[in-house]
mmCIF file of C-alpha atoms in Angstrom:
data_model
loop_
_atom_site.group_PDB
_atom_site.id
_atom_site.type_symbol
_atom_site.label_atom_id
_atom_site.label_comp_id
_atom_site.label_asym_id
_atom_site.label_seq_id
_atom_site.Cartn_x
_atom_site.Cartn_y
_atom_site.Cartn_z
ATOM 1 C CA MET A 852 -40.295 94.492 84.239
ATOM 2 C CA PRO A 853 -38.051 96.305 86.637
ATOM 3 C CA GLY A 854 -36.855 94.019 89.310
ATOM 4 C CA LEU A 855 -37.498 90.611 87.545
ATOM 5 C CA ALA A 856 -34.443 88.513 87.009
ATOM 6 C CA TRP A 857 -33.598 86.669 83.930
ATOM 7 C CA ALA A 858 -31.178 83.742 83.574
ATOM 8 C CA GLY A 859 -27.834 84.130 85.576
ATOM 9 C CA VAL A 860 -28.787 87.128 87.509
ATOM 10 C CA VAL A 861 -27.570 86.742 91.138
ATOM 11 C CA TRP A 862 -28.947 89.823 92.718
ATOM 12 C CA ARG A 863 -30.469 93.118 92.031
ATOM 13 C CA GLY A 864 -29.913 96.386 94.015
ATOM 14 C CA ASP A 865 -31.754 98.649 91.541
ATOM 15 C CA PHE A 866 -33.962 100.472 94.214
ATOM 16 C CA GLU A 867 -37.164 99.240 92.162
ATOM 17 C CA THR A 868 -38.767 98.083 95.376
ATOM 18 C CA GLY A 869 -39.167 101.997 96.245
ATOM 19 C CA ASN A 870 -36.843 101.474 99.145
ATOM 20 C CA THR A 871 -33.359 100.195 100.256
ATOM 21 C CA SER A 872 -34.823 96.780 101.253
ATOM 22 C CA GLN A 873 -32.641 94.837 98.555
ATOM 23 C CA TYR A 874 -29.633 95.632 100.798
ATOM 24 C CA THR A 875 -28.454 93.946 103.982
ATOM 25 C CA ARG A 876 -28.165 97.064 106.153
ATOM 26 C CA ALA A 877 -27.290 100.864 106.120
ATOM 27 C CA GLN A 878 -24.701 102.975 107.769
ATOM 28 C CA LEU A 879 -26.110 106.362 108.089
ATOM 29 C CA VAL A 880 -26.621 109.088 110.566
ATOM 30 C CA SER A 881 -30.134 109.925 109.358
ATOM 31 C CA ALA A 882 -32.814 108.799 106.854
ATOM 32 C CA ASP A 883 -32.267 111.943 104.766
ATOM 33 C CA ARG A 884 -28.620 110.920 103.814
ATOM 34 C CA LEU A 885 -29.822 107.795 101.771
ATOM 35 C CA GLN A 886 -33.161 108.487 100.176
ATOM 36 C CA VAL A 887 -34.748 106.609 97.425
ATOM 37 C CA VAL A 888 -35.799 108.999 94.753
ATOM 38 C CA SER A 889 -37.846 109.214 91.486
ATOM 39 C CA SER A 890 -35.735 111.812 89.673
ATOM 40 C CA PRO A 891 -33.127 111.677 88.389
ATOM 41 C CA VAL A 892 -33.113 108.042 87.397
ATOM 42 C CA TYR A 893 -31.123 106.027 84.787
ATOM 43 C CA GLN A 894 -33.396 103.285 84.391
ATOM 44 C CA GLY A 895 -36.798 102.137 85.996
ATOM 45 C CA ARG A 896 -38.522 104.357 88.392
ATOM 46 C CA TYR A 897 -36.201 104.723 91.209
ATOM 47 C CA ALA A 898 -32.545 105.760 92.185
ATOM 48 C CA LEU A 899 -30.561 106.277 95.319
ATOM 49 C CA LYS A 900 -29.468 109.830 96.552
ATOM 50 C CA ALA A 901 -26.554 109.531 98.900
ATOM 51 C CA THR A 902 -25.555 112.762 100.906
ATOM 52 C CA VAL A 903 -22.683 113.221 103.246
ATOM 53 C CA LYS A 904 -21.918 116.299 105.321
ATOM 54 C CA GLN A 905 -18.854 116.907 107.259
ATOM 55 C CA GLY A 906 -19.179 115.111 110.559
ATOM 56 C CA ASP A 907 -21.437 112.297 109.337
ATOM 57 C CA ASP A 908 -19.864 109.338 111.200
ATOM 58 C CA PRO A 909 -22.429 106.541 111.782
ATOM 59 C CA ILE A 910 -19.969 103.882 112.810
ATOM 60 C CA ASN A 911 -17.445 105.832 114.778
ATOM 61 C CA SER A 912 -14.696 105.275 112.351
ATOM 62 C CA SER A 913 -12.258 107.175 109.952
ATOM 63 C CA GLY A 914 -13.748 109.447 107.360
ATOM 64 C CA ASN A 915 -17.408 110.585 106.786
ATOM 65 C CA ARG A 916 -19.979 108.265 105.337
ATOM 66 C CA ASN A 917 -23.536 107.222 104.486
ATOM 67 C CA GLU A 918 -23.599 103.864 102.622
ATOM 68 C CA LEU A 919 -25.763 100.878 101.915
ATOM 69 C CA VAL A 920 -24.227 97.543 102.688
ATOM 70 C CA TYR A 921 -24.936 94.050 100.758
ATOM 71 C CA GLN A 922 -23.438 90.903 102.047
ATOM 72 C CA GLY A 923 -23.233 89.055 98.656
ATOM 73 C CA TYR A 924 -21.957 85.868 97.287
ATOM 74 C CA GLU A 925 -18.260 86.302 96.557
ATOM 75 C CA LYS A 926 -16.031 83.760 97.755
ATOM 76 C CA GLU A 927 -12.482 82.998 96.738
ATOM 77 C CA GLY A 928 -12.534 81.660 93.134
ATOM 78 C CA SER A 929 -15.899 82.945 92.316
ATOM 79 C CA GLU A 930 -16.388 85.254 89.244
ATOM 80 C CA TYR A 931 -19.124 87.853 88.520
ATOM 81 C CA TYR A 932 -20.156 90.766 86.522
ATOM 82 C CA TYR A 933 -21.430 93.823 88.032
ATOM 83 C CA ARG A 934 -23.316 96.827 86.333
ATOM 84 C CA TRP A 935 -24.399 100.144 87.878
ATOM 85 C CA GLN A 936 -24.774 103.866 87.206
ATOM 86 C CA VAL A 937 -23.716 106.873 89.072
ATOM 87 C CA LEU A 938 -24.423 110.643 88.705
ATOM 88 C CA PHE A 939 -22.387 113.141 90.235
ATOM 89 C CA PRO A 940 -24.234 116.585 90.313
ATOM 90 C CA GLN A 941 -22.864 119.797 88.984
ATOM 91 C CA ASP A 942 -21.930 121.110 92.425
ATOM 92 C CA TYR A 943 -20.005 117.861 93.341
ATOM 93 C CA PRO A 944 -17.031 119.030 95.438
ATOM 94 C CA SER A 945 -13.482 118.968 93.909
ATOM 95 C CA VAL A 946 -11.077 118.045 96.567
ATOM 96 C CA LYS A 947 -7.523 116.478 96.273
ATOM 97 C CA THR A 948 -8.524 113.557 98.684
ATOM 98 C CA TRP A 949 -10.317 110.375 98.417
ATOM 99 C CA GLN A 950 -14.146 110.318 97.958
ATOM 100 C CA VAL A 951 -15.359 106.550 97.422
ATOM 101 C CA PHE A 952 -18.756 105.924 95.868
ATOM 102 C CA THR A 953 -18.575 102.212 95.333
ATOM 103 C CA GLN A 954 -16.405 99.600 97.067
ATOM 104 C CA TRP A 955 -16.045 95.855 97.809
ATOM 105 C CA HIS A 956 -14.725 95.731 101.117
ATOM 106 C CA HIS A 957 -13.095 92.867 103.078
ATOM 107 C CA ASP A 958 -14.437 91.352 106.402
ATOM 108 C CA GLY A 959 -11.220 92.417 108.207
ATOM 109 C CA CYS A 960 -11.717 95.278 110.546
ATOM 110 C CA CYS A 961 -9.053 97.562 109.030
ATOM 111 C CA GLY A 962 -7.255 98.641 105.749
ATOM 112 C CA SER A 963 -8.452 99.877 102.440
ATOM 113 C CA PRO A 964 -10.911 97.896 100.469
ATOM 114 C CA PRO A 965 -9.402 95.551 97.830
ATOM 115 C CA VAL A 966 -11.589 97.023 95.205
ATOM 116 C CA GLU A 967 -12.755 100.607 95.281
ATOM 117 C CA PHE A 968 -14.146 103.318 93.090
ATOM 118 C CA PHE A 969 -13.510 106.885 94.110
ATOM 119 C CA VAL A 970 -13.083 110.487 93.091
ATOM 120 C CA TYR A 971 -9.727 112.234 93.598
ATOM 121 C CA GLY A 972 -9.756 115.839 92.513
ATOM 122 C CA GLU A 973 -11.296 115.846 89.107
ATOM 123 C CA GLU A 974 -10.634 112.022 88.426
ATOM 124 C CA ILE A 975 -12.413 108.801 88.871
ATOM 125 C CA ARG A 976 -10.219 106.113 89.796
ATOM 126 C CA LEU A 977 -10.216 102.382 90.146
ATOM 127 C CA THR A 978 -7.766 101.068 92.892
ATOM 128 C CA LEU A 979 -7.109 97.477 93.961
ATOM 129 C CA THR A 980 -5.111 95.853 96.705
ATOM 130 C CA ASP A 981 -1.796 97.492 97.541
ATOM 131 C CA SER A 982 -2.970 100.727 96.203
ATOM 132 C CA VAL A 983 -2.599 99.872 92.564
ATOM 133 C CA THR A 984 -4.587 101.994 90.288
ATOM 134 C CA PRO A 985 -4.970 100.365 86.745
ATOM 135 C CA TRP A 986 -7.642 102.808 85.604
ATOM 136 C CA LYS A 987 -8.719 106.396 85.936
ATOM 137 C CA THR A 988 -10.745 108.858 83.869
ATOM 138 C CA ALA A 989 -11.769 112.626 84.063
ATOM 139 C CA LEU A 990 -14.671 113.316 86.347
ATOM 140 C CA VAL A 991 -17.796 114.389 84.451
ATOM 141 C CA ARG A 992 -20.569 115.980 86.360
ATOM 142 C CA GLY A 993 -24.411 116.028 85.188
ATOM 143 C CA GLN A 994 -24.069 112.899 83.216
ATOM 144 C CA TRP A 995 -24.831 109.291 84.160
ATOM 145 C CA GLN A 996 -21.765 107.161 84.384
ATOM 146 C CA ASP A 997 -22.261 103.623 83.288
ATOM 147 C CA PHE A 998 -19.989 100.910 84.803
ATOM 148 C CA ILE A 999 -19.641 97.064 84.055
ATOM 149 C CA LEU A 1000 -17.031 95.568 86.183
ATOM 150 C CA HIS A 1001 -15.978 91.707 85.627
ATOM 151 C CA VAL A 1002 -14.095 90.194 88.560
ATOM 152 C CA LYS A 1003 -12.454 86.917 89.580
ATOM 153 C CA TRP A 1004 -12.139 87.096 93.268
ATOM 154 C CA SER A 1005 -9.078 85.694 94.593
ATOM 155 C CA SER A 1006 -6.200 86.602 96.909
ATOM 156 C CA ASP A 1007 -3.800 84.935 94.505
ATOM 157 C CA PRO A 1008 -2.723 87.370 91.879
ATOM 158 C CA ALA A 1009 -2.248 84.674 89.315
ATOM 159 C CA VAL A 1010 -5.799 83.696 89.590
ATOM 160 C CA GLY A 1011 -7.776 87.025 90.314
ATOM 161 C CA PHE A 1012 -8.481 89.521 87.800
ATOM 162 C CA ILE A 1013 -10.734 92.533 86.777
ATOM 163 C CA GLU A 1014 -12.234 93.727 83.413
ATOM 164 C CA LEU A 1015 -13.902 97.260 83.185
ATOM 165 C CA TRP A 1016 -16.277 98.794 80.625
ATOM 166 C CA HIS A 1017 -17.178 102.478 81.093
ATOM 167 C CA ASN A 1018 -20.009 104.223 79.099
ATOM 168 C CA GLY A 1019 -20.119 101.558 76.549
ATOM 169 C CA GLN A 1020 -16.390 101.072 75.897
ATOM 170 C CA ARG A 1021 -13.899 98.435 77.228
ATOM 171 C CA VAL A 1022 -11.466 100.711 79.055
ATOM 172 C CA LEU A 1023 -9.395 97.926 80.705
ATOM 173 C CA SER A 1024 -8.776 94.605 79.264
ATOM 174 C CA ARG A 1025 -8.358 91.578 81.588
ATOM 175 C CA TYR A 1026 -6.036 92.644 84.327
ATOM 176 C CA ALA A 1027 -4.467 90.030 86.505
ATOM 177 C CA HIS A 1028 -4.269 91.121 90.238
ATOM 178 C CA ALA A 1029 -5.206 90.038 93.659
ATOM 179 C CA THR A 1030 -9.071 91.020 94.281
ATOM 180 C CA MET A 1031 -9.167 89.681 97.804
ATOM 181 C CA TYR A 1032 -7.068 89.665 101.057
ATOM 182 C CA ALA A 1033 -6.176 86.190 102.121
ATOM 183 C CA GLY A 1034 -8.680 84.657 104.630
ATOM 184 C CA ASP A 1035 -11.318 87.560 104.130
ATOM 185 C CA GLY A 1036 -14.635 87.577 102.551
ATOM 186 C CA ILE A 1037 -16.087 90.418 100.513
ATOM 187 C CA TYR A 1038 -19.039 92.650 100.499
ATOM 188 C CA LEU A 1039 -20.531 95.515 98.703
ATOM 189 C CA LYS A 1040 -20.738 99.144 99.908
ATOM 190 C CA LEU A 1041 -22.668 101.721 97.798
ATOM 191 C CA GLY A 1042 -23.217 105.404 98.632
ATOM 192 C CA LEU A 1043 -20.538 107.983 99.532
ATOM 193 C CA TYR A 1044 -17.533 107.604 101.947
ATOM 194 C CA ARG A 1045 -14.921 110.293 102.051
ATOM 195 C CA SER A 1046 -12.054 111.924 104.063
ATOM 196 C CA ASP A 1047 -13.501 113.927 106.986
ATOM 197 C CA THR A 1048 -11.290 116.762 105.847
ATOM 198 C CA VAL A 1049 -13.915 117.546 103.012
ATOM 199 C CA LEU A 1050 -15.977 120.479 103.949
ATOM 200 C CA PRO A 1051 -18.655 121.041 101.169
ATOM 201 C CA MET A 1052 -21.654 118.606 101.225
ATOM 202 C CA GLY A 1053 -21.448 115.874 98.689
ATOM 203 C CA VAL A 1054 -24.239 114.238 96.858
ATOM 204 C CA VAL A 1055 -24.098 111.252 94.558
ATOM 205 C CA TYR A 1056 -26.780 109.288 92.752
ATOM 206 C CA HIS A 1057 -26.787 105.358 92.289
ATOM 207 C CA ASP A 1058 -29.106 103.299 90.105
ATOM 208 C CA GLY A 1059 -29.513 100.093 88.381
ATOM 209 C CA PHE A 1060 -27.056 97.696 90.391
ATOM 210 C CA VAL A 1061 -27.228 94.269 88.989
ATOM 211 C CA GLN A 1062 -24.891 91.245 89.610
ATOM 212 C CA GLY A 1063 -24.833 88.307 87.318
ATOM 213 C CA THR A 1064 -22.554 85.283 86.294
ATOM 214 C CA ARG A 1065 -22.350 86.269 82.544
ATOM 215 C CA LEU A 1066 -22.064 89.560 80.771
ATOM 216 C CA GLU A 1067 -25.493 88.872 79.154
ATOM 217 C CA ASP A 1068 -26.996 88.687 82.462
ATOM 218 C CA VAL A 1069 -26.178 92.452 83.196
ATOM 219 C CA LEU A 1070 -27.162 93.818 79.912
ATOM 220 C CA PRO A 1071 -30.838 94.499 78.993
ATOM 221 C CA PRO A 1072 -32.797 91.603 77.362
ATOM 222 C CA VAL A 1073 -32.784 91.730 73.540
ATOM 223 C CA THR A 1074 -36.159 93.129 72.398
ATOM 224 C CA GLN A 1075 -37.366 93.255 68.752
ATOM 225 C CA PRO A 1076 -40.068 95.845 67.706
ATOM 226 C CA PRO A 1077 -42.957 94.139 65.890
ATOM 227 C CA PRO A 1078 -43.178 94.699 62.111
ATOM 228 C CA ASP A 1079 -45.772 97.103 60.886
ATOM 229 C CA ALA A 1080 -48.926 95.105 60.672
ATOM 230 C CA GLY A 1081 -50.402 97.361 58.167
ATOM 231 C CA THR A 1082 -47.653 97.067 55.559
ATOM 232 C CA PRO A 1083 -47.591 93.816 53.487
ATOM 233 C CA ASP A 1084 -44.322 92.118 53.654
ATOM 234 C CA ALA A 1085 -43.011 94.623 56.239
ATOM 235 C CA GLY A 1086 -39.734 92.710 56.619
ATOM 236 C CA ALA A 1087 -37.193 93.699 59.361
ATOM 237 C CA PRO A 1088 -38.024 96.653 61.508
ATOM 238 C CA ASP A 1089 -36.294 99.951 60.476
ATOM 239 C CA ALA A 1090 -32.762 99.833 61.894
ATOM 240 C CA GLY A 1091 -32.486 103.578 61.380
ATOM 241 C CA THR A 1092 -35.328 104.521 63.884
ATOM 242 C CA PRO A 1093 -33.583 105.639 67.008
ATOM 243 C CA VAL A 1094 -34.374 103.852 70.224
ATOM 244 C CA PRO A 1095 -35.162 106.003 73.232
ATOM 245 C CA GLY A 1096 -32.571 105.686 75.973
ATOM 246 C CA PRO A 1097 -33.338 105.068 79.701
ATOM 247 C CA ASP A 1098 -35.167 108.122 81.406
ATOM 248 C CA ALA A 1099 -32.212 110.451 82.703
ATOM 249 C CA GLY A 1100 -34.952 112.079 84.926
ATOM 250 C CA SER A 1101 -35.986 115.739 85.410
ATOM 251 C CA GLY A 1102 -34.418 116.339 88.739
ATOM 252 C CA GLU A 1103 -32.029 119.148 89.772
ATOM 253 C CA PRO A 1104 -28.785 117.557 88.283
ATOM 254 C CA ASP A 1105 -28.697 118.243 84.669
ATOM 255 C CA ALA A 1106 -28.459 114.535 83.954
ATOM 256 C CA GLU A 1107 -28.131 114.047 80.155
ATOM 257 C CA THR A 1108 -29.789 110.944 78.482
ATOM 258 C CA PRO A 1109 -27.387 108.141 78.746
ATOM 259 C CA PRO A 1110 -26.069 106.015 75.831
ATOM 260 C CA ILE A 1111 -27.896 102.998 74.592
ATOM 261 C CA VAL A 1112 -26.566 100.089 76.221
ATOM 262 C CA PRO A 1113 -25.499 97.449 73.654
ATOM 263 C CA THR A 1114 -26.845 93.828 73.696
ATOM 264 C CA SER A 1115 -23.545 92.410 72.773
ATOM 265 C CA PRO A 1116 -19.978 93.052 73.884
ATOM 266 C CA LEU A 1117 -18.398 96.165 72.549
ATOM 267 C CA PRO A 1118 -15.111 96.428 70.761
ATOM 268 C CA ASP A 1119 -11.996 96.725 72.821
ATOM 269 C CA THR A 1120 -10.767 100.296 72.329
ATOM 270 C CA GLY A 1121 -7.161 99.140 72.538
ATOM 271 C CA ALA A 1122 -6.265 101.669 75.252
ATOM 272 C CA THR A 1123 -3.322 101.226 77.318
ATOM 273 C CA PRO A 1124 -3.851 101.943 80.827
ATOM 274 C CA PRO A 1125 -2.323 105.355 81.840
ATOM 275 C CA THR A 1126 0.963 105.675 83.603
ATOM 276 C CA LEU A 1127 0.144 105.579 87.242
ATOM 277 C CA GLU A 1128 1.223 108.223 89.639
ATOM 278 C CA GLU A 1129 1.817 107.592 93.187
ATOM 279 C CA GLU A 1130 -1.398 107.100 95.240
ATOM 280 C CA PRO A 1131 -1.932 110.016 97.724
ATOM 281 C CA PRO A 1132 -1.701 109.332 101.381
ATOM 282 C CA ARG A 1133 -4.951 107.904 102.767
ATOM 283 C CA VAL A 1134 -6.538 108.332 106.068
ATOM 284 C CA GLY A 1135 -5.548 105.844 108.794
ATOM 285 C CA CYS A 1136 -7.928 103.130 110.110
ATOM 286 C CA SER A 1137 -9.733 102.847 113.306
ATOM 287 C CA SER A 1138 -10.675 99.534 115.117
ATOM 288 C CA ALA A 1139 -13.881 100.953 116.469
ATOM 289 C CA GLY A 1140 -17.366 100.631 114.904
ATOM 290 C CA GLY A 1141 -17.530 96.997 113.957
ATOM 291 C CA PRO A 1142 -15.749 94.769 111.665
ATOM 292 C CA LEU A 1143 -15.604 95.283 108.917
ATOM 293 C CA TRP A 1144 -19.349 98.822 79.908
ATOM 294 C CA MET A 1145 -15.736 96.714 80.380
ATOM 295 C CA VAL A 1146 -12.233 96.408 81.849
ATOM 296 C CA GLY A 1147 -9.425 93.661 81.896
ATOM 297 C CA LEU A 1148 -6.494 94.058 84.507
ATOM 298 C CA LEU A 1149 -3.036 92.786 84.903
ATOM 299 C CA GLY A 1150 -1.568 92.382 88.378
ATOM 300 C CA LEU A 1151 0.468 95.175 89.850
ATOM 301 C CA GLY A 1152 2.132 95.116 93.191
ATOM 302 C CA GLY A 1153 4.769 96.793 95.432
ATOM 303 C CA LEU A 1154 2.909 99.821 96.732
ATOM 304 C CA LEU A 1155 2.057 100.074 100.256
ATOM 305 C CA ARG A 1156 -1.343 99.172 101.371
ATOM 306 C CA ARG A 1157 -3.486 102.264 102.331
ATOM 307 C CA ALA A 1158 -5.043 102.058 106.013
ATOM 308 C CA ARG A 1159 -8.655 102.682 106.112
ATOM 309 C CA ARG A 1160 -11.428 100.955 107.838
ATOM 310 C CA ARG A 1161 -14.719 99.570 106.367
#
């Protein structure tokens, strides 16, 4: 049943409570900016609709945002798997600047988060400490994007690593890199946070967030259909019968039915991370407003750390 945990699940933020009570707090200018909706959804009955308009600045800081905050269990040396889904509507704005939709932020007041997913122009990018971008892909609108992120949290680049799956394919093998800043903790932010230079309204949908200690924890439980009781010696179920995918909803975004999630690890595609271009300049930080399917990563460094606040 939605919302029930199986072994190894640490936390769920899948909105199956029908509200945002699974999260620690919200940073929003008004209730209509972070809405729990029944369509479109990837799984279960509910998803989050995050909306940002130019000028939305609930914490008197750099950029515009409306985000949920979850203060989790990440400590130096801890290791977790995270899975969640994101849908960008057909009218999602294309702008050559940062639009963050998921981030693991540090407790310090200033600076870019050590792990963040954002849209830049027509790309989705994953960026780490020191502005290293080990993975990016084309932005696809109108379809749910399924992510599984495996992280070893550490400020030591010889200890920390990430691994990423996207839409059922391992797109980044274990990649060694610092995933925290020394002396800082980590917390999750989910919603939309973008440069205040972006003019059009932006909407993004989030669903299914789950955190676990093993890959199996964030995948659906294995279920076997019962054999046909009316047929003697029915044997194994018909493997050729397609299994319905999660409900993609019937809301305004043209959300196609997402792929079936495997119940075992998928093969490594063998893809090599792309040659990385220099990260675009990011917005400076303010001290006001409070403190702040599978990928492996190899540490990169030497780029200047972007300055943005939580």
